Structures are given as structure tokens and as C-alpha cells.
Tab-separated table of C-alpha atoms and ligand atoms in Angstrom:
chain	number	residue	atom	x	y	z
A	848	MET	CA	81.179	60.349	17.550
A	849	GLY	CA	78.144	61.006	15.334
A	850	LYS	CA	78.619	63.735	12.659
A	851	ARG	CA	75.918	66.111	14.144
A	852	LEU	CA	77.430	65.801	17.683
A	853	LEU	CA	80.984	66.216	16.404
A	854	ALA	CA	79.872	69.798	14.519
A	855	THR	CA	78.118	70.711	17.642
A	856	VAL	CA	81.046	70.196	19.760
A	857	LEU	CA	83.436	72.022	17.011
A	858	VAL	CA	80.861	74.927	17.198
A	859	LEU	CA	80.924	75.119	20.806
A	860	SER	CA	84.871	75.211	21.005
A	861	VAL	CA	84.673	77.770	18.224
A	862	ALA	CA	82.732	80.443	19.731
A	863	ALA	CA	84.678	79.976	22.912
A	864	ALA	CA	87.866	80.817	21.190
A	865	VAL	CA	85.928	83.369	18.973
A	866	PHE	CA	85.088	85.380	22.205
A	867	SER	CA	88.375	85.416	23.875
A	868	GLY	CA	89.883	86.504	20.372
A	869	CYS	CA	87.940	89.657	20.081
A	870	SER	CA	87.038	90.076	23.761
A	871	GLY	CA	85.484	93.799	22.784
A	872	ASN	CA	88.716	95.342	22.404
A	873	LYS	CA	88.944	97.460	19.735
A	874	GLY	CA	92.976	97.714	19.726
A	875	ASP	CA	95.131	96.782	16.759
A	876	ASP	CA	97.643	94.620	18.250
A	877	LYS	CA	95.136	91.661	19.324
A	878	GLN	CA	95.777	88.294	17.576
A	879	ILE	CA	92.494	87.301	15.938
A	880	VAL	CA	91.309	83.906	14.933
A	881	LEU	CA	88.363	83.879	12.906
A	882	ARG	CA	86.672	80.692	11.511
A	883	LEU	CA	84.977	80.172	8.337
A	884	ALA	CA	82.573	77.557	7.421
A	885	GLU	CA	82.423	76.001	3.908
A	886	THR	CA	80.515	72.957	2.402
A	887	HIS	CA	82.807	72.408	-0.641
A	888	PRO	CA	86.306	70.593	-0.204
A	889	ALA	CA	89.630	71.863	-0.007
A	890	ASP	CA	89.901	71.342	-4.200
A	891	TYR	CA	86.944	73.250	-4.878
A	892	PRO	CA	87.435	76.693	-6.649
A	893	THR	CA	85.074	78.373	-4.082
A	894	THR	CA	87.058	76.961	-1.225
A	895	LYS	CA	90.310	78.238	-2.752
A	896	GLY	CA	88.488	81.527	-3.031
A	897	ASP	CA	87.847	81.515	0.858
A	898	MET	CA	91.224	80.533	1.156
A	899	GLU	CA	92.663	83.512	-1.068
A	900	PHE	CA	90.364	85.601	1.095
A	901	ALA	CA	92.212	84.070	4.359
A	902	ARG	CA	95.506	84.514	2.965
A	903	LEU	CA	95.468	88.130	2.005
A	904	VAL	CA	93.545	88.743	5.241
A	905	GLU	CA	96.767	87.409	6.911
A	906	GLU	CA	99.234	89.027	4.899
A	907	ARG	CA	97.717	92.590	4.848
A	908	SER	CA	97.515	91.905	8.819
A	909	ASN	CA	100.933	90.899	9.084
A	910	GLY	CA	99.670	87.666	10.503
A	911	ARG	CA	97.784	89.615	13.320
A	912	ILE	CA	94.285	88.108	11.722
A	913	LYS	CA	94.045	84.337	11.047
A	914	VAL	CA	91.088	83.226	9.026
A	915	GLU	CA	90.854	79.455	8.966
A	916	VAL	CA	88.778	77.599	6.717
A	917	TYR	CA	87.105	74.765	7.953
A	918	HIS	CA	86.254	72.972	4.525
A	919	SER	CA	83.815	70.009	3.815
A	920	LYS	CA	80.972	70.704	6.228
A	921	GLN	CA	83.222	70.280	9.163
A	922	LEU	CA	81.421	72.788	10.801
A	923	GLY	CA	77.704	71.423	9.646
A	924	GLU	CA	75.478	71.853	6.481
A	925	GLU	CA	74.568	75.660	5.194
A	926	LYS	CA	71.558	76.255	6.891
A	927	ALA	CA	73.025	75.084	10.167
A	928	ALA	CA	76.299	77.330	9.580
A	929	ILE	CA	74.011	80.544	8.603
A	930	GLU	CA	72.571	79.933	12.088
A	931	GLN	CA	75.789	80.026	13.882
A	932	VAL	CA	77.346	82.874	12.069
A	933	GLN	CA	73.750	84.730	13.223
A	934	PHE	CA	74.728	84.642	16.954
A	935	GLY	CA	78.436	84.511	16.697
A	936	ALA	CA	79.529	80.969	17.305
A	937	ILE	CA	81.065	80.675	13.649
A	938	ASP	CA	82.564	84.061	12.374
A	939	LEU	CA	82.169	83.730	8.607
A	940	THR	CA	80.457	81.219	6.031
A	941	ARG	CA	80.304	80.984	2.327
A	942	VAL	CA	76.924	79.762	1.223
A	943	SER	CA	74.698	79.667	-1.599
A	944	ILE	CA	72.206	82.815	-0.986
A	945	ALA	CA	69.473	80.154	-1.278
A	946	PRO	CA	69.315	79.080	2.476
A	947	LEU	CA	70.226	82.988	3.211
A	948	THR	CA	66.908	83.976	1.651
A	949	GLU	CA	65.066	82.480	4.508
A	950	PHE	CA	66.979	84.998	6.886
A	951	VAL	CA	66.669	87.672	4.807
A	952	LYS	CA	63.969	87.912	2.214
A	953	GLU	CA	65.048	90.484	-0.448
A	954	LEU	CA	67.851	88.215	-1.574
A	955	ILE	CA	64.951	85.772	-3.577
A	956	ALA	CA	65.193	88.741	-6.240
A	957	LEU	CA	68.710	87.351	-7.052
A	958	GLN	CA	67.872	83.762	-7.376
A	959	LEU	CA	64.770	83.592	-9.688
A	960	PRO	CA	65.160	81.712	-12.292
A	961	TYR	CA	66.088	82.914	-15.530
A	962	VAL	CA	66.494	86.688	-14.135
A	963	TYR	CA	70.077	86.903	-15.938
A	964	ARG	CA	70.581	86.398	-19.358
A	965	ASN	CA	73.991	84.701	-18.975
A	966	GLY	CA	77.131	84.812	-16.713
A	967	ASP	CA	78.347	88.379	-17.551
A	968	HIS	CA	74.817	89.787	-16.875
A	969	MET	CA	74.644	88.235	-13.517
A	970	TRP	CA	78.215	89.691	-12.612
A	971	LYS	CA	76.989	93.247	-14.006
A	972	VAL	CA	74.284	93.245	-11.517
A	973	LEU	CA	75.944	91.795	-8.677
A	974	GLU	CA	78.962	94.287	-8.845
A	975	GLY	CA	76.682	97.417	-9.779
A	976	PRO	CA	74.096	99.082	-7.295
A	977	ILE	CA	71.997	96.099	-7.108
A	978	GLY	CA	74.546	93.488	-5.931
A	979	GLU	CA	75.846	95.845	-3.487
A	980	ASP	CA	72.333	97.386	-2.243
A	981	MET	CA	71.607	93.466	-1.423
A	982	LEU	CA	75.233	93.010	0.229
A	983	LYS	CA	73.912	95.921	2.737
A	984	LYS	CA	70.543	94.423	3.198
A	985	VAL	CA	71.878	91.253	4.510
A	986	GLU	CA	72.837	93.132	7.803
A	987	ALA	CA	69.331	93.121	8.554
A	988	GLY	CA	69.969	89.277	9.497
A	989	LYS	CA	72.900	90.136	11.591
A	990	PHE	CA	75.243	89.320	8.774
A	991	VAL	CA	78.078	91.538	7.206
A	992	GLY	CA	77.653	90.678	3.169
A	993	LEU	CA	81.597	90.749	2.243
A	994	CYS	CA	81.410	89.571	-1.484
A	995	TYR	CA	79.697	87.133	-4.196
A	996	TYR	CA	81.645	84.100	-5.675
A	997	ASP	CA	80.250	82.785	-8.930
A	998	PRO	CA	77.921	79.840	-9.051
A	999	GLY	CA	77.868	78.808	-12.407
A	1000	SER	CA	74.470	77.495	-14.079
A	1001	ARG	CA	72.247	74.991	-12.424
A	1002	SER	CA	70.524	72.359	-14.456
A	1003	PHE	CA	68.425	69.122	-13.538
A	1004	TYR	CA	69.890	65.705	-13.267
A	1005	ASN	CA	68.208	62.520	-12.378
A	1006	SER	CA	68.563	58.780	-11.912
A	1007	LYS	CA	65.596	57.678	-14.244
A	1008	LYS	CA	65.339	59.105	-17.615
A	1009	GLU	CA	66.462	61.446	-20.109
A	1010	VAL	CA	64.431	64.991	-19.600
A	1011	LYS	CA	64.296	66.353	-23.110
A	1012	SER	CA	61.261	68.693	-22.480
A	1013	VAL	CA	60.065	70.424	-19.224
A	1014	ASP	CA	57.251	67.772	-19.394
A	1015	ASP	CA	59.290	65.124	-18.618
A	1016	LEU	CA	59.818	66.483	-15.503
A	1017	LYS	CA	56.554	65.765	-14.248
A	1018	GLY	CA	56.075	64.189	-10.918
A	1019	MET	CA	59.438	63.405	-10.630
A	1020	LYS	CA	60.840	64.082	-6.993
A	1021	ILE	CA	63.242	66.521	-6.920
A	1022	ARG	CA	65.730	67.695	-4.057
A	1023	VAL	CA	65.947	71.277	-3.703
A	1024	MET	CA	68.190	74.159	-1.571
A	1025	GLU	CA	66.368	74.460	1.600
A	1026	SER	CA	64.707	77.763	0.138
A	1027	LYS	CA	60.658	78.083	0.016
A	1028	MET	CA	61.434	79.761	-3.250
A	1029	MET	CA	62.897	76.730	-4.631
A	1030	ILE	CA	59.957	74.426	-3.473
A	1031	ASP	CA	57.630	76.949	-5.418
A	1032	MET	CA	60.010	76.475	-8.470
A	1033	ILE	CA	59.850	72.974	-8.578
A	1034	ASN	CA	55.810	72.807	-8.032
A	1035	ALA	CA	55.683	75.707	-11.100
A	1036	LEU	CA	57.341	72.859	-12.912
A	1037	GLY	CA	54.812	70.269	-12.409
A	1038	ALA	CA	57.870	67.989	-10.048
A	1039	SER	CA	57.875	67.086	-6.440
A	1040	PRO	CA	60.183	69.155	-4.483
A	1041	THR	CA	62.032	67.271	-1.489
A	1042	PRO	CA	64.221	70.033	0.274
A	1043	MET	CA	67.394	68.748	1.642
A	1044	PRO	CA	71.097	69.606	2.780
A	1045	TYR	CA	73.450	69.234	0.312
A	1046	GLY	CA	75.384	66.138	2.288
A	1047	GLU	CA	72.292	64.200	2.100
A	1048	VAL	CA	71.388	64.174	-1.611
A	1049	TYR	CA	73.880	61.367	-3.069
A	1050	SER	CA	72.242	58.496	-0.615
A	1051	ALA	CA	68.765	59.875	-1.358
A	1052	ILE	CA	69.113	59.179	-5.163
A	1053	GLN	CA	70.845	56.394	-4.547
A	1054	THR	CA	67.987	54.797	-1.866
A	1055	GLY	CA	65.425	56.441	-4.605
A	1056	VAL	CA	63.982	58.590	-1.927
A	1057	ILE	CA	64.604	61.142	-4.493
A	1058	ASP	CA	64.718	61.281	-8.497
A	1059	GLY	CA	67.479	63.763	-8.972
A	1060	ALA	CA	68.292	67.133	-8.354
A	1061	GLU	CA	69.788	70.247	-9.725
A	1062	ASN	CA	73.131	71.926	-9.599
A	1063	ASN	CA	76.199	73.267	-12.016
A	1064	TRP	CA	78.973	71.027	-13.316
A	1065	PRO	CA	81.200	71.131	-10.600
A	1066	SER	CA	79.169	70.368	-7.992
A	1067	TYR	CA	77.570	67.571	-9.870
A	1068	ASP	CA	80.850	66.370	-10.320
A	1069	SER	CA	82.368	67.120	-6.973
A	1070	SER	CA	79.771	65.747	-4.822
A	1071	SER	CA	79.694	62.499	-7.158
A	1072	HIS	CA	75.992	62.974	-7.982
A	1073	PHE	CA	76.838	62.158	-11.476
A	1074	GLU	CA	77.411	58.662	-10.312
A	1075	VAL	CA	73.913	57.872	-9.037
A	1076	ALA	CA	72.154	60.355	-11.594
A	1077	LYS	CA	73.630	60.084	-14.986
A	1078	TYR	CA	70.751	62.101	-16.733
A	1079	TYR	CA	72.109	65.848	-16.638
A	1080	THR	CA	69.616	68.094	-18.905
A	1081	THR	CA	71.265	71.576	-19.376
A	1082	ASP	CA	68.230	74.092	-18.790
A	1083	GLY	CA	70.135	76.434	-17.197
A	1084	HIS	CA	67.313	77.731	-14.878
A	1085	LEU	CA	69.371	79.250	-11.943
A	1086	ARG	CA	72.266	81.074	-11.304
A	1087	VAL	CA	72.188	81.704	-7.581
A	1088	PRO	CA	75.208	83.618	-6.400
A	1089	GLU	CA	77.614	82.383	-3.850
A	1090	ILE	CA	77.978	84.814	-0.757
A	1091	LEU	CA	80.594	85.357	1.603
A	1092	ILE	CA	79.276	86.769	4.933
A	1093	MET	CA	80.673	87.692	8.557
A	1094	SER	CA	78.801	87.401	11.664
A	1095	LYS	CA	77.701	91.384	12.639
A	1096	LEU	CA	78.172	90.289	16.288
A	1097	VAL	CA	81.638	89.324	15.233
A	1098	PHE	CA	82.447	92.214	13.039
A	1099	ASP	CA	81.316	95.215	15.014
A	1100	LYS	CA	84.021	94.205	17.748
A	1101	LEU	CA	86.868	94.673	15.199
A	1102	SER	CA	88.576	98.087	14.565
A	1103	SER	CA	87.275	99.768	11.728
A	1104	LYS	CA	90.457	99.345	10.002
A	1105	ASP	CA	90.464	95.743	10.267
A	1106	GLN	CA	87.062	95.654	9.332
A	1107	LYS	CA	87.881	97.440	6.326
A	1108	LEU	CA	91.024	94.905	5.543
A	1109	ILE	CA	88.635	92.263	5.607
A	1110	ARG	CA	85.850	93.926	3.215
A	1111	GLN	CA	88.799	94.437	1.065
A	1112	ALA	CA	90.260	91.112	0.990
A	1113	ALA	CA	87.262	89.585	0.378
A	1114	LYS	CA	86.646	91.760	-2.990
A	1115	ASP	CA	90.058	91.171	-3.839
A	1116	SER	CA	89.750	87.232	-3.499
A	1117	VAL	CA	86.759	87.077	-5.904
A	1118	ALA	CA	88.926	87.347	-9.081
A	1119	VAL	CA	90.767	84.127	-8.056
A	1120	GLN	CA	87.626	82.262	-7.562
A	1121	LYS	CA	86.228	83.484	-10.774
A	1122	LYS	CA	89.228	82.145	-12.610
A	1123	LEU	CA	89.020	78.970	-11.140
A	1124	TRP	CA	85.441	78.411	-11.521
A	1125	ALA	CA	85.722	78.959	-15.149
A	1126	ASP	CA	88.427	76.185	-15.521
A	1127	LYS	CA	86.446	74.345	-13.404
A	1128	GLU	CA	83.156	74.397	-15.011
A	1129	LYS	CA	85.326	72.746	-18.336
A	1130	GLU	CA	87.408	70.464	-16.294
A	1131	SER	CA	84.215	68.866	-14.536
A	1132	GLU	CA	81.751	68.709	-17.786
A	1133	ALA	CA	84.523	66.674	-19.524
A	1134	LYS	CA	84.861	64.405	-16.509
A	1135	VAL	CA	80.988	63.503	-16.152
A	1136	VAL	CA	80.828	62.891	-19.837
A	1137	ALA	CA	83.823	60.614	-20.043
A	1138	ALA	CA	82.323	58.816	-16.660
A	1139	GLY	CA	79.197	58.037	-18.985
A	1140	SER	CA	76.620	60.832	-17.897
A	1141	LYS	CA	74.212	60.998	-20.572
A	1142	ILE	CA	74.152	65.131	-20.997
A	1143	THR	CA	70.892	66.097	-23.084
A	1144	ARG	CA	71.627	69.808	-24.746
A	1145	LEU	CA	68.758	71.579	-24.835
A	1146	ASP	CA	68.035	74.474	-27.706
A	1147	ASP	CA	66.640	77.864	-27.069
A	1148	ALA	CA	63.184	76.910	-28.066
A	1149	GLU	CA	63.072	74.037	-25.580
A	1150	ILE	CA	64.610	76.442	-22.621
A	1151	ALA	CA	62.048	78.996	-23.283
A	1152	LYS	CA	59.675	76.235	-22.529
A	1153	PHE	CA	60.775	75.851	-19.113
A	1154	GLN	CA	61.059	79.683	-18.432
A	1155	ALA	CA	57.279	79.773	-19.505
A	1156	LYS	CA	56.277	77.398	-16.916
A	1157	MET	CA	57.750	80.060	-14.272
A	1158	GLU	CA	55.315	82.555	-15.058
A	1159	PRO	CA	53.354	81.436	-12.023
A	1160	LEU	CA	56.073	81.572	-9.874
A	1161	TYR	CA	56.942	85.395	-10.949
A	1162	LYS	CA	53.382	85.996	-10.264
A	1163	GLN	CA	53.870	84.699	-6.491
A	1164	TYR	CA	56.714	86.606	-5.975
A	1165	ALA	CA	55.189	89.614	-7.393
A	1166	GLU	CA	56.712	91.752	-4.504
A	1167	PHE	CA	59.990	91.474	-6.506
A	1168	ALA	CA	58.575	92.643	-10.269
A	1169	ASP	CA	60.521	96.048	-10.059
A	1170	LEU	CA	63.797	94.704	-9.025
A	1171	MET	CA	63.286	91.617	-11.479
A	1172	GLU	CA	62.851	94.780	-14.163
A	1173	LYS	CA	65.900	96.085	-12.980
A	1174	ILE	CA	67.932	93.420	-12.818
A	1175	LYS	CA	66.726	92.461	-16.417
A	1176	ASN	CA	67.557	96.223	-17.744
A	1177	THR	CA	71.133	95.877	-16.420
A	1178	LYS	CA	73.532	96.104	-19.366
B	1513	LIG	C1	76.622	74.173	-4.681
B	1513	LIG	C2	76.757	75.656	-3.940
B	1513	LIG	C3	76.636	75.030	-2.623
B	1513	LIG	C4	75.217	74.145	-2.213
B	1513	LIG	C5	74.710	73.354	-3.008
B	1513	LIG	C6	73.373	72.959	-2.855
B	1513	LIG	O1	76.307	74.648	-5.964
B	1513	LIG	O2	77.816	75.947	-3.845
B	1513	LIG	O3	76.665	76.327	-1.591
B	1513	LIG	O4	74.013	75.276	-2.054
B	1513	LIG	O5	74.887	73.715	-4.248
B	1513	LIG	O6	72.712	72.223	-3.745
B	1513	LIG	O7	72.863	72.678	-1.616
């Protein structure tokens, strides 16, 4: 059976299970099974965050609510998973907000390049009023925003040459996540964007369909992209928050007590993901260096040139200028 077909079959059987599980009954004695789609493998820190969420839900409901984590894209790539969550065939998914911006446009403000000074600044924003407000905004897309996970910082890598300055990116074919803003960002840098699901990137680099991509250390490592694209440049252009969302259709069928339990379990799983993330970032960096990746470390002056190239992008997304200002002013 083809991978896509298998995913579809899984999704359909999942839909059947979910609806028999919740079936509009708001009673608190019912056994509930929820499926969560995750793109990363089981040993990835973000997947372990999902698993911590699942553990807390099960423990706090005395085993009545079970969250099954389908890692490694078993339920499909992120964009497809989001669509399935939207109509309730999959109950939950953990995704990057990048593909979710195609469903909830306001989220773009949280993924603009260089919008955060560093990881601490990003967490101040996500855990403050702006982040909370954005979690509510995703409801318009028929999702319930539960929590954010640490995405680290993303940088460019490629199979062709060392990128020492932003001008070296000119004309390179770079894969981006499936979000219009990501395409616009690559154009602003003078490179050529190719949107593509995460799972297709390795072979696209290997066969020369694209020259490179961009990601954080753990993804560059766990996807094995470092094997086919050894030039990594630490420009840190993006921090794209990871988000855990639930289908609003499914959520609305739960009792308010269960809704609260799920929301709280998600919030309480964040600390575990953050801690594992910080460890994995260091571990992955060391691993790819040992494996022969050529790391080009940029100084602040060089990074400022990358940022300057984003000016047309900020203008293009001027509707988010106020929010961007608020983000910048978050201390
Ligand atoms: C990873 C992220 C995934 C996915 C992937 C990608 O860092 O955790 O959710 O967005 O990047 O580049 O598609």
C-alpha cells in the first residue's frame, strides 16, 4: 500500500473511532481515545512533549482519556494533518505554526524573521498576552490552541557551497515550509523558494531538485539532512513556534471538566519539552559537526545584513506592523 493511501485509510478508521468515542455525550464516565499526529520520530524532544501531554491526560483522568501519539508522520505530513484536524478526523496535532498560517493568517506575526531577539524573548511573547491571544485566534480556523513548544532557531543549509554572507544565497533553490510568507521571505533574500512537505526534503536535496533548506539543529540532525547538505550557516533568521492544536469539533463535544483537564495537561507538558529541547540542540550540533558538517558562524554585523534584506517583507506584511512593534517592545 502506498504511503499516502495508508495515511488515508488510517485517517478514515481514526474518524470512526473518534466519533464513537465522543458521540456527543458530555458524561464524564465515557472512555475517550484521542489521536495526535506528529511529524517527528519518537525520540525527538517535541514528540516527547506530546507524550508527556498524553501521560498527564491519562493520569489525571484516571485512565479514562487516552491520547495516542502517532509520530513519524504516520497520519500524514503537517498540512494534511491540519486539514484532518479541522474537520475532526484527527483529534490533535503538533505542528509548526508555518503551515497553520495558511488557515489562521494572524499567526504570521509570530513567525516573521528576526521578530524575536532570542529564545527568552520569544517565550516572554508566547507566554504573555500576545501568545495567549493568538491561541484564542486559532479558534476561528476551527482549532483549539493548547500550548506552544520550543522551536529553536532556524538557519540555512545547502549541498553546494559555504554561505558566508546573504549575497551567497542569491539564486539558490531553497525549500521552505508550506506558508506563503516563507516563500516571500526567500524571494526577499534573492534566492528561489520551493515549498515542500518536510518528508520530501532529503531526497529533493540528494537528487538536486533543490540546493538546500533551513531548519534548527535537532531537525537538521534527525531528518539526516546533514548527510546531503553539509554547509550550515548560523544566520538564525527564524523562530517559528511549534503549537499543539485540537479539533474544535471534537473539543466542543467534551465536558467542560475534560476540556479544562486537556488545556492544563498541555500547558504542564511544556516544561518537559523545553528542557529536552535545550539538551537536544547541543547534542545535535555536536553530532553534525562530528559527522563532517561545515558550520559557518556569522557575527552580528553579517546577521544584520540578512535582517536588512527582510525590509521589503516587513513592508509586504505591514498589516502586522503594530503587532510586530508590540512583540519587539515585550521585555
Ligand atoms: C521542524 C518542525 C516541524 C516542521 C519542520 C519543517 O523544525 O518541528 O514541525 O515544520 O521543521 O521544516 O517542515
